[in-house]
Structures are given as structure tokens and as C-alpha cells.
GROMACS .gro file of C-alpha atoms in nm:
model
  342
    1UNK     CA    1   0.000   0.000   0.000
    2UNK     CA    2   0.115   0.354  -0.076
    3UNK     CA    3   0.103   0.634   0.180
    4UNK     CA    4  -0.226   0.776   0.050
    5UNK     CA    5  -0.385   0.431   0.074
    6UNK     CA    6  -0.289   0.386   0.440
    7UNK     CA    7  -0.541   0.482   0.708
    8UNK     CA    8  -0.453   0.772   0.936
    9UNK     CA    9  -0.347   0.609   1.264
   10UNK     CA   10  -0.577   0.640   1.561
   11UNK     CA   11  -0.459   0.796   1.886
   12UNK     CA   12  -0.570   0.477   2.056
   13UNK     CA   13  -0.256   0.316   1.911
   14UNK     CA   14   0.039   0.304   2.149
   15UNK     CA   15   0.266   0.476   1.898
   16UNK     CA   16   0.036   0.774   1.833
   17UNK     CA   17  -0.120   0.828   2.173
   18UNK     CA   18   0.054   1.158   2.252
   19UNK     CA   19   0.151   1.288   1.907
   20UNK     CA   20  -0.114   1.245   1.636
   21UNK     CA   21   0.002   1.204   1.277
   22UNK     CA   22  -0.147   1.542   1.181
   23UNK     CA   23   0.099   1.716   1.416
   24UNK     CA   24   0.410   1.580   1.241
   25UNK     CA   25   0.296   1.578   0.878
   26UNK     CA   26   0.453   1.884   0.708
   27UNK     CA   27   0.134   1.991   0.526
   28UNK     CA   28  -0.204   1.816   0.521
   29UNK     CA   29  -0.243   1.445   0.596
   30UNK     CA   30  -0.405   1.379   0.257
   31UNK     CA   31  -0.111   1.537   0.069
   32UNK     CA   32   0.217   1.391  -0.056
   33UNK     CA   33   0.461   1.680  -0.101
   34UNK     CA   34   0.794   1.646  -0.278
   35UNK     CA   35   1.065   1.710  -0.022
   36UNK     CA   36   1.421   1.810  -0.108
   37UNK     CA   37   1.722   1.630   0.034
   38UNK     CA   38   1.912   1.791   0.319
   39UNK     CA   39   2.282   1.868   0.277
   40UNK     CA   40   2.500   1.585   0.405
   41UNK     CA   41   2.871   1.604   0.488
   42UNK     CA   42   3.049   1.270   0.528
   43UNK     CA   43   3.385   1.308   0.701
   44UNK     CA   44   3.384   1.675   0.603
   45UNK     CA   45   3.295   1.630   0.235
   46UNK     CA   46   2.959   1.717   0.079
   47UNK     CA   47   2.797   1.404  -0.065
   48UNK     CA   48   2.482   1.351  -0.270
   49UNK     CA   49   2.225   1.077  -0.227
   50UNK     CA   50   2.216   0.907  -0.566
   51UNK     CA   51   2.049   0.573  -0.503
   52UNK     CA   52   1.673   0.526  -0.494
   53UNK     CA   53   1.515   0.333  -0.209
   54UNK     CA   54   1.360   0.013  -0.339
   55UNK     CA   55   1.192  -0.119  -0.024
   56UNK     CA   56   0.900   0.063   0.138
   57UNK     CA   57   0.713  -0.033   0.453
   58UNK     CA   58   0.366  -0.136   0.345
   59UNK     CA   59   0.197  -0.078   0.680
   60UNK     CA   60   0.382   0.195   0.871
   61UNK     CA   61   0.266   0.543   0.779
   62UNK     CA   62   0.580   0.730   0.889
   63UNK     CA   63   0.819   0.513   0.690
   64UNK     CA   64   0.596   0.510   0.383
   65UNK     CA   65   0.566   0.889   0.392
   66UNK     CA   66   0.938   0.952   0.432
   67UNK     CA   67   1.027   0.724   0.141
   68UNK     CA   68   0.756   0.839  -0.100
   69UNK     CA   69   0.823   1.209  -0.038
   70UNK     CA   70   1.198   1.168  -0.104
   71UNK     CA   71   1.336   0.836  -0.232
   72UNK     CA   72   1.708   0.924  -0.241
   73UNK     CA   73   1.930   0.740   0.007
   74UNK     CA   74   2.289   0.752   0.130
   75UNK     CA   75   2.436   0.401   0.145
   76UNK     CA   76   2.737   0.386   0.378
   77UNK     CA   77   2.947   0.079   0.448
   78UNK     CA   78   3.152   0.038   0.763
   79UNK     CA   79   3.449  -0.184   0.677
   80UNK     CA   80   3.829  -0.188   0.687
   81UNK     CA   81   3.851   0.114   0.457
   82UNK     CA   82   3.591   0.319   0.647
   83UNK     CA   83   3.575   0.221   1.011
   84UNK     CA   84   3.467   0.560   1.147
   85UNK     CA   85   3.216   0.799   0.991
   86UNK     CA   86   3.139   1.156   1.097
   87UNK     CA   87   2.814   1.276   0.941
   88UNK     CA   88   2.670   1.625   0.954
   89UNK     CA   89   2.318   1.680   0.823
   90UNK     CA   90   2.217   2.041   0.753
   91UNK     CA   91   1.849   2.106   0.689
   92UNK     CA   92   1.758   2.437   0.522
   93UNK     CA   93   1.450   2.577   0.349
   94UNK     CA   94   1.087   2.496   0.420
   95UNK     CA   95   1.112   2.114   0.420
   96UNK     CA   96   1.409   1.876   0.402
   97UNK     CA   97   1.467   1.507   0.460
   98UNK     CA   98   1.733   1.241   0.420
   99UNK     CA   99   1.777   0.864   0.436
  100UNK     CA  100   2.075   0.656   0.547
  101UNK     CA  101   2.148   0.287   0.525
  102UNK     CA  102   2.449   0.156   0.717
  103UNK     CA  103   2.594  -0.179   0.620
  104UNK     CA  104   2.824  -0.268   0.909
  105UNK     CA  105   3.074  -0.534   0.805
  106UNK     CA  106   3.348  -0.451   1.054
  107UNK     CA  107   3.364  -0.289   1.395
  108UNK     CA  108   3.362   0.089   1.395
  109UNK     CA  109   3.174   0.404   1.490
  110UNK     CA  110   2.924   0.645   1.339
  111UNK     CA  111   2.852   0.994   1.475
  112UNK     CA  112   2.564   1.199   1.331
  113UNK     CA  113   2.479   1.562   1.403
  114UNK     CA  114   2.150   1.715   1.285
  115UNK     CA  115   2.135   2.093   1.243
  116UNK     CA  116   1.968   2.363   1.034
  117UNK     CA  117   1.682   2.610   1.022
  118UNK     CA  118   1.412   2.431   0.821
  119UNK     CA  119   1.052   2.431   0.942
  120UNK     CA  120   1.018   2.055   0.889
  121UNK     CA  121   1.279   1.781   0.875
  122UNK     CA  122   1.248   1.407   0.824
  123UNK     CA  123   1.511   1.136   0.860
  124UNK     CA  124   1.509   0.760   0.828
  125UNK     CA  125   1.797   0.533   0.922
  126UNK     CA  126   1.835   0.162   0.861
  127UNK     CA  127   2.132  -0.038   0.982
  128UNK     CA  128   2.245  -0.398   0.935
  129UNK     CA  129   2.514  -0.528   1.170
  130UNK     CA  130   2.682  -0.838   1.029
  131UNK     CA  131   2.802  -1.114   1.258
  132UNK     CA  132   3.080  -1.053   1.510
  133UNK     CA  133   3.102  -0.672   1.485
  134UNK     CA  134   3.075  -0.388   1.737
  135UNK     CA  135   2.924  -0.057   1.630
  136UNK     CA  136   2.928   0.256   1.845
  137UNK     CA  137   2.657   0.490   1.712
  138UNK     CA  138   2.571   0.841   1.831
  139UNK     CA  139   2.319   1.097   1.709
  140UNK     CA  140   2.275   1.456   1.828
  141UNK     CA  141   1.966   1.659   1.742
  142UNK     CA  142   2.073   2.024   1.732
  143UNK     CA  143   1.803   2.154   1.497
  144UNK     CA  144   1.654   2.503   1.512
  145UNK     CA  145   1.401   2.564   1.789
  146UNK     CA  146   1.128   2.609   1.525
  147UNK     CA  147   1.174   2.274   1.349
  148UNK     CA  148   0.930   1.983   1.354
  149UNK     CA  149   1.111   1.652   1.306
  150UNK     CA  150   0.987   1.306   1.206
  151UNK     CA  151   1.243   1.029   1.253
  152UNK     CA  152   1.239   0.653   1.197
  153UNK     CA  153   1.516   0.403   1.263
  154UNK     CA  154   1.537   0.028   1.205
  155UNK     CA  155   1.839  -0.175   1.318
  156UNK     CA  156   1.916  -0.546   1.267
  157UNK     CA  157   2.181  -0.706   1.489
  158UNK     CA  158   2.326  -1.044   1.393
  159UNK     CA  159   2.496  -1.314   1.599
  160UNK     CA  160   2.780  -1.208   1.834
  161UNK     CA  161   2.738  -0.839   1.746
  162UNK     CA  162   2.681  -0.534   1.964
  163UNK     CA  163   2.519  -0.199   1.896
  164UNK     CA  164   2.627   0.068   2.144
  165UNK     CA  165   2.375   0.347   2.090
  166UNK     CA  166   2.380   0.702   2.230
  167UNK     CA  167   2.142   0.986   2.153
  168UNK     CA  168   2.107   1.346   2.269
  169UNK     CA  169   1.779   1.512   2.171
  170UNK     CA  170   1.764   1.885   2.241
  171UNK     CA  171   1.674   2.066   1.915
  172UNK     CA  172   1.346   2.138   1.737
  173UNK     CA  173   1.003   2.234   1.867
  174UNK     CA  174   0.817   1.906   1.817
  175UNK     CA  175   0.998   1.575   1.777
  176UNK     CA  176   0.853   1.236   1.688
  177UNK     CA  177   1.101   0.948   1.691
  178UNK     CA  178   1.024   0.582   1.622
  179UNK     CA  179   1.328   0.360   1.685
  180UNK     CA  180   1.312  -0.018   1.641
  181UNK     CA  181   1.585  -0.274   1.694
  182UNK     CA  182   1.577  -0.645   1.610
  183UNK     CA  183   1.813  -0.884   1.788
  184UNK     CA  184   1.842  -1.168   1.536
  185UNK     CA  185   2.124  -1.390   1.656
  186UNK     CA  186   2.270  -1.562   1.958
  187UNK     CA  187   2.470  -1.321   2.174
  188UNK     CA  188   2.340  -1.017   1.986
  189UNK     CA  189   2.343  -0.714   2.216
  190UNK     CA  190   2.189  -0.367   2.227
  191UNK     CA  191   2.297  -0.099   2.475
  192UNK     CA  192   2.076   0.204   2.411
  193UNK     CA  193   2.117   0.529   2.606
  194UNK     CA  194   1.907   0.838   2.533
  195UNK     CA  195   1.916   1.185   2.692
  196UNK     CA  196   1.640   1.441   2.626
  197UNK     CA  197   1.636   1.810   2.720
  198UNK     CA  198   1.296   1.982   2.688
  199UNK     CA  199   1.307   2.356   2.748
  200UNK     CA  200   1.055   2.632   2.676
  201UNK     CA  201   0.759   2.458   2.508
  202UNK     CA  202   0.957   2.182   2.336
  203UNK     CA  203   0.775   1.848   2.289
  204UNK     CA  204   0.983   1.532   2.244
  205UNK     CA  205   0.806   1.200   2.180
  206UNK     CA  206   1.019   0.884   2.165
  207UNK     CA  207   0.872   0.546   2.078
  208UNK     CA  208   1.128   0.269   2.118
  209UNK     CA  209   1.080  -0.096   2.030
  210UNK     CA  210   1.327  -0.375   2.104
  211UNK     CA  211   1.252  -0.720   1.959
  212UNK     CA  212   1.439  -1.027   2.081
  213UNK     CA  213   1.413  -1.280   1.798
  214UNK     CA  214   1.684  -1.516   1.924
  215UNK     CA  215   1.774  -1.679   2.253
  216UNK     CA  216   2.081  -1.567   2.448
  217UNK     CA  217   2.031  -1.206   2.331
  218UNK     CA  218   2.071  -0.898   2.549
  219UNK     CA  219   1.929  -0.549   2.557
  220UNK     CA  220   1.945  -0.249   2.788
  221UNK     CA  221   1.750   0.075   2.738
  222UNK     CA  222   1.792   0.391   2.947
  223UNK     CA  223   1.603   0.714   2.872
  224UNK     CA  224   1.661   1.024   3.085
  225UNK     CA  225   1.457   1.339   3.021
  226UNK     CA  226   1.494   1.683   3.182
  227UNK     CA  227   1.188   1.908   3.140
  228UNK     CA  228   1.172   2.277   3.230
  229UNK     CA  229   0.932   2.565   3.156
  230UNK     CA  230   0.649   2.405   2.954
  231UNK     CA  231   0.863   2.124   2.814
  232UNK     CA  232   0.698   1.789   2.757
  233UNK     CA  233   0.884   1.458   2.723
  234UNK     CA  234   0.715   1.135   2.620
  235UNK     CA  235   0.878   0.794   2.624
  236UNK     CA  236   0.696   0.478   2.520
  237UNK     CA  237   0.892   0.155   2.515
  238UNK     CA  238   0.789  -0.185   2.381
  239UNK     CA  239   1.013  -0.476   2.475
  240UNK     CA  240   0.926  -0.803   2.300
  241UNK     CA  241   1.085  -1.141   2.368
  242UNK     CA  242   0.951  -1.389   2.116
  243UNK     CA  243   0.892  -1.762   2.162
  244UNK     CA  244   1.198  -1.989   2.181
  245UNK     CA  245   1.419  -1.703   2.299
  246UNK     CA  246   1.527  -1.853   2.631
  247UNK     CA  247   1.823  -1.711   2.821
  248UNK     CA  248   1.755  -1.360   2.692
  249UNK     CA  249   1.822  -1.067   2.925
  250UNK     CA  250   1.640  -0.737   2.875
  251UNK     CA  251   1.565  -0.423   3.071
  252UNK     CA  252   1.438  -0.070   3.018
  253UNK     CA  253   1.431   0.229   3.251
  254UNK     CA  254   1.278   0.575   3.202
  255UNK     CA  255   1.374   0.860   3.437
  256UNK     CA  256   1.228   1.211   3.420
  257UNK     CA  257   1.352   1.524   3.596
  258UNK     CA  258   1.080   1.792   3.624
  259UNK     CA  259   1.209   2.145   3.678
  260UNK     CA  260   0.890   2.354   3.678
  261UNK     CA  261   0.524   2.322   3.770
  262UNK     CA  262   0.418   2.329   3.405
  263UNK     CA  263   0.673   2.075   3.282
  264UNK     CA  264   0.531   1.735   3.189
  265UNK     CA  265   0.667   1.387   3.131
  266UNK     CA  266   0.511   1.054   3.040
  267UNK     CA  267   0.695   0.723   3.057
  268UNK     CA  268   0.518   0.405   2.949
  269UNK     CA  269   0.734   0.092   2.931
  270UNK     CA  270   0.565  -0.226   2.804
  271UNK     CA  271   0.672  -0.589   2.812
  272UNK     CA  272   0.559  -0.873   2.586
  273UNK     CA  273   0.737  -1.190   2.695
  274UNK     CA  274   0.658  -1.517   2.515
  275UNK     CA  275   0.947  -1.727   2.648
  276UNK     CA  276   0.979  -1.867   3.000
  277UNK     CA  277   1.348  -1.878   3.085
  278UNK     CA  278   1.432  -1.508   3.048
  279UNK     CA  279   1.516  -1.203   3.258
  280UNK     CA  280   1.299  -0.901   3.170
  281UNK     CA  281   1.250  -0.584   3.373
  282UNK     CA  282   1.119  -0.234   3.325
  283UNK     CA  283   1.073   0.077   3.534
  284UNK     CA  284   0.982   0.445   3.524
  285UNK     CA  285   1.025   0.733   3.768
  286UNK     CA  286   0.968   1.109   3.771
  287UNK     CA  287   1.094   1.355   4.029
  288UNK     CA  288   1.182   1.720   4.084
  289UNK     CA  289   1.520   1.860   4.186
  290UNK     CA  290   1.597   1.791   4.550
  291UNK     CA  291   1.584   2.128   4.737
  292UNK     CA  292   1.869   2.011   4.958
  293UNK     CA  293   2.092   1.978   4.651
  294UNK     CA  294   2.008   2.335   4.550
  295UNK     CA  295   2.073   2.460   4.904
  296UNK     CA  296   2.405   2.273   4.922
  297UNK     CA  297   2.529   2.430   4.598
  298UNK     CA  298   2.405   2.780   4.684
  299UNK     CA  299   2.596   2.756   5.012
  300UNK     CA  300   2.908   2.711   4.799
  301UNK     CA  301   2.858   3.017   4.583
  302UNK     CA  302   2.621   2.904   4.307
  303UNK     CA  303   2.311   3.105   4.223
  304UNK     CA  304   1.985   2.910   4.227
  305UNK     CA  305   1.966   2.905   3.846
  306UNK     CA  306   2.331   2.800   3.810
  307UNK     CA  307   2.284   2.525   4.067
  308UNK     CA  308   1.986   2.386   3.877
  309UNK     CA  309   2.179   2.405   3.550
  310UNK     CA  310   2.465   2.204   3.697
  311UNK     CA  311   2.226   1.939   3.830
  312UNK     CA  312   2.053   1.905   3.492
  313UNK     CA  313   2.386   1.879   3.311
  314UNK     CA  314   2.501   1.605   3.546
  315UNK     CA  315   2.170   1.421   3.509
  316UNK     CA  316   2.194   1.419   3.130
  317UNK     CA  317   2.565   1.334   3.120
  318UNK     CA  318   2.501   1.033   3.344
  319UNK     CA  319   2.299   0.886   3.054
  320UNK     CA  320   2.623   0.806   2.877
  321UNK     CA  321   2.828   0.671   3.166
  322UNK     CA  322   2.823   0.316   3.029
  323UNK     CA  323   2.930   0.405   2.675
  324UNK     CA  324   3.270   0.246   2.615
  325UNK     CA  325   3.381   0.423   2.297
  326UNK     CA  326   3.558   0.735   2.421
  327UNK     CA  327   3.505   0.930   2.095
  328UNK     CA  328   3.132   0.859   2.105
  329UNK     CA  329   3.109   0.956   2.471
  330UNK     CA  330   3.300   1.282   2.417
  331UNK     CA  331   3.083   1.369   2.116
  332UNK     CA  332   2.766   1.337   2.324
  333UNK     CA  333   2.894   1.502   2.642
  334UNK     CA  334   3.042   1.799   2.454
  335UNK     CA  335   2.703   1.853   2.288
  336UNK     CA  336   2.531   1.852   2.629
  337UNK     CA  337   2.773   2.108   2.772
  338UNK     CA  338   2.733   2.336   2.470
  339UNK     CA  339   2.353   2.315   2.486
  340UNK     CA  340   2.330   2.376   2.861
  341UNK     CA  341   2.559   2.680   2.841
  342UNK     CA  342   2.350   2.851   2.570
   0.00000   0.00000   0.00000
């Protein structure tokens, strides 16, 4: 089915409960605009997307829309000749989008920064980790405060491979992210760490699915959101362990730090476990800044605002404590420090 043949999703669906499709479509839901490609720099060099996408999701409205509105894709291979990729995406004009496919044949790292002043930006990422590789992936959303972003990701992890995943989401006005990972082989591992900073009236909606399709697979998801002013963070997580996936180990935790009376946060982790001999856990917590922490720092010369800023920075930085790749960790932490200081 094409995009225009798909039904508009109902808000009763888990994925669209807090952000209806009409809020992230760039025009009208019954329209299919042609969207220009964003500028992409790969390791400092401007590159064009020349290949057309051949596969389109037949049932998911976000993925169908992104592909049909702009079918050009950047295909990037991580191998001996290109183990580390630095990607900068710059979105300008009224509407921009881009697509990436990563074929990961050897261990390496990918760091992506999103920036620009467009009113609407869309991005889709697909990744295929071959057997016995380790990929450290990081993405930073540093878009203009007026940008609406629609983002979809789909990752496949094969036997004996690990995806170390870090994300900092701080740009744009309304963000809808749908990230799905499929653990397809024995000893496949996902370590996913996400930090969200919602200031002013920023709305950030993350939907994260992790599917264990093989036994002896492992996943860990941590999402930490700091919300101030009228900021609103949403995190919905679906963890699925299929039948015949014994000895799998999975967990997901959502933590929200609320910094004002009008700030809001929703965290809804879900489990669907169809195997018996597994370890699966989930949790969610929301809290405000401890007044004693503020008092302690003010007694040592900080103003109240500066004390709160330091606490928020530490809260977000702690999201990436378990990331092993030092370049990935520095990329994410430097972005937090720059954003907090602005």
C-alpha cells in the first residue's frame, strides 16, 4: 500500500497516543509533497544521495511517507577502509529530509549531528550489523528551535554483534522518533542510552521498540529526560521477547527530571514476553530537583539558576556513563555542555 492508501493512525494506538500524525505531517495528511534532500557532509565532504530506495514499509505510515516524499538514500558501508564515519546533516528551506542505510561489516563508529533552520525535517535510518562486529553509534539533534522533526530508525543485529547506541535530543520544537531494533542472533546485544532536554515549550516523543528474535540475546535501554518551563517529554517503550528465545536478558528504565510546575513527562514501558526462561524488567520514575541539593550548591557560591543548571547537566551526562567508545562519549557530552551553556 502507498502512503495515501494507508489509514490515518488512531490515537488509541500506542505509537500515536501523545503525538497524532497530523501534528508531524509537514502539510495536510491527505497530501504527498515532494521534499528536497538535506545537505550531508560525510567526514567533512559534501555528498549527494544518488540511489533510490527500493523497499518501502507497506503498513507503517511514517516510513511510507518519508520514502515516498523523497526516495534518495545515502548508502554507507563500515568496513576496513571506512571504520569511522562523521556525518553532519544540515536542513535548510521549508522542508528537508534524508535517508541513510548503514551496512556494518566490521567494527567501527558512526557519529551523526543534525542541524539547520528548516521548518520541517524528516530522517530515516536503517542499519544492518553483520556477525561478530561492534558498532558505536551516536546521534545529536541540534536543529533550530522552530523545526518539527519526524524520525524513523530500524536496526538489525546479527549473531555475536553489539550496537552501542547514544542519543542526545535537544533541538526542534516538536519531535517524533520511532526507533526499532531487532536482535536476530545468539549473543546479539543492544545498549541504548538516550538523553532528552525539553526547554521552553519543546515536545519530544520517543517510541522505542526492542525485539528479541533469538535466545541468548541482550538489551538495555535507558532514557533520561529533563523538562523545564512548559517542556513535555514522552517515552513509550515496547520490549518483545519472542517464543523460543530462552536465556535472553532485557531491561528498560525511564527517568524524568521535572524542573517547573508546568513541565510534563510521560513514561510508558511495556513488556511482551513469550518465552519462559528469560530475565525481563522495566521501570519508570519522575521527580523534581531535591531542594537540599540546590541549598548545598548555593551555600558554595552558586546562584539558584546556576545550581539547577549544573544538576541538569550532570543528570543528562550520566545517561552516557556506560558508553565504552571514548570518541562517542566525548561527542555526546560535549554537545550537552554546549547546549546547557546557551
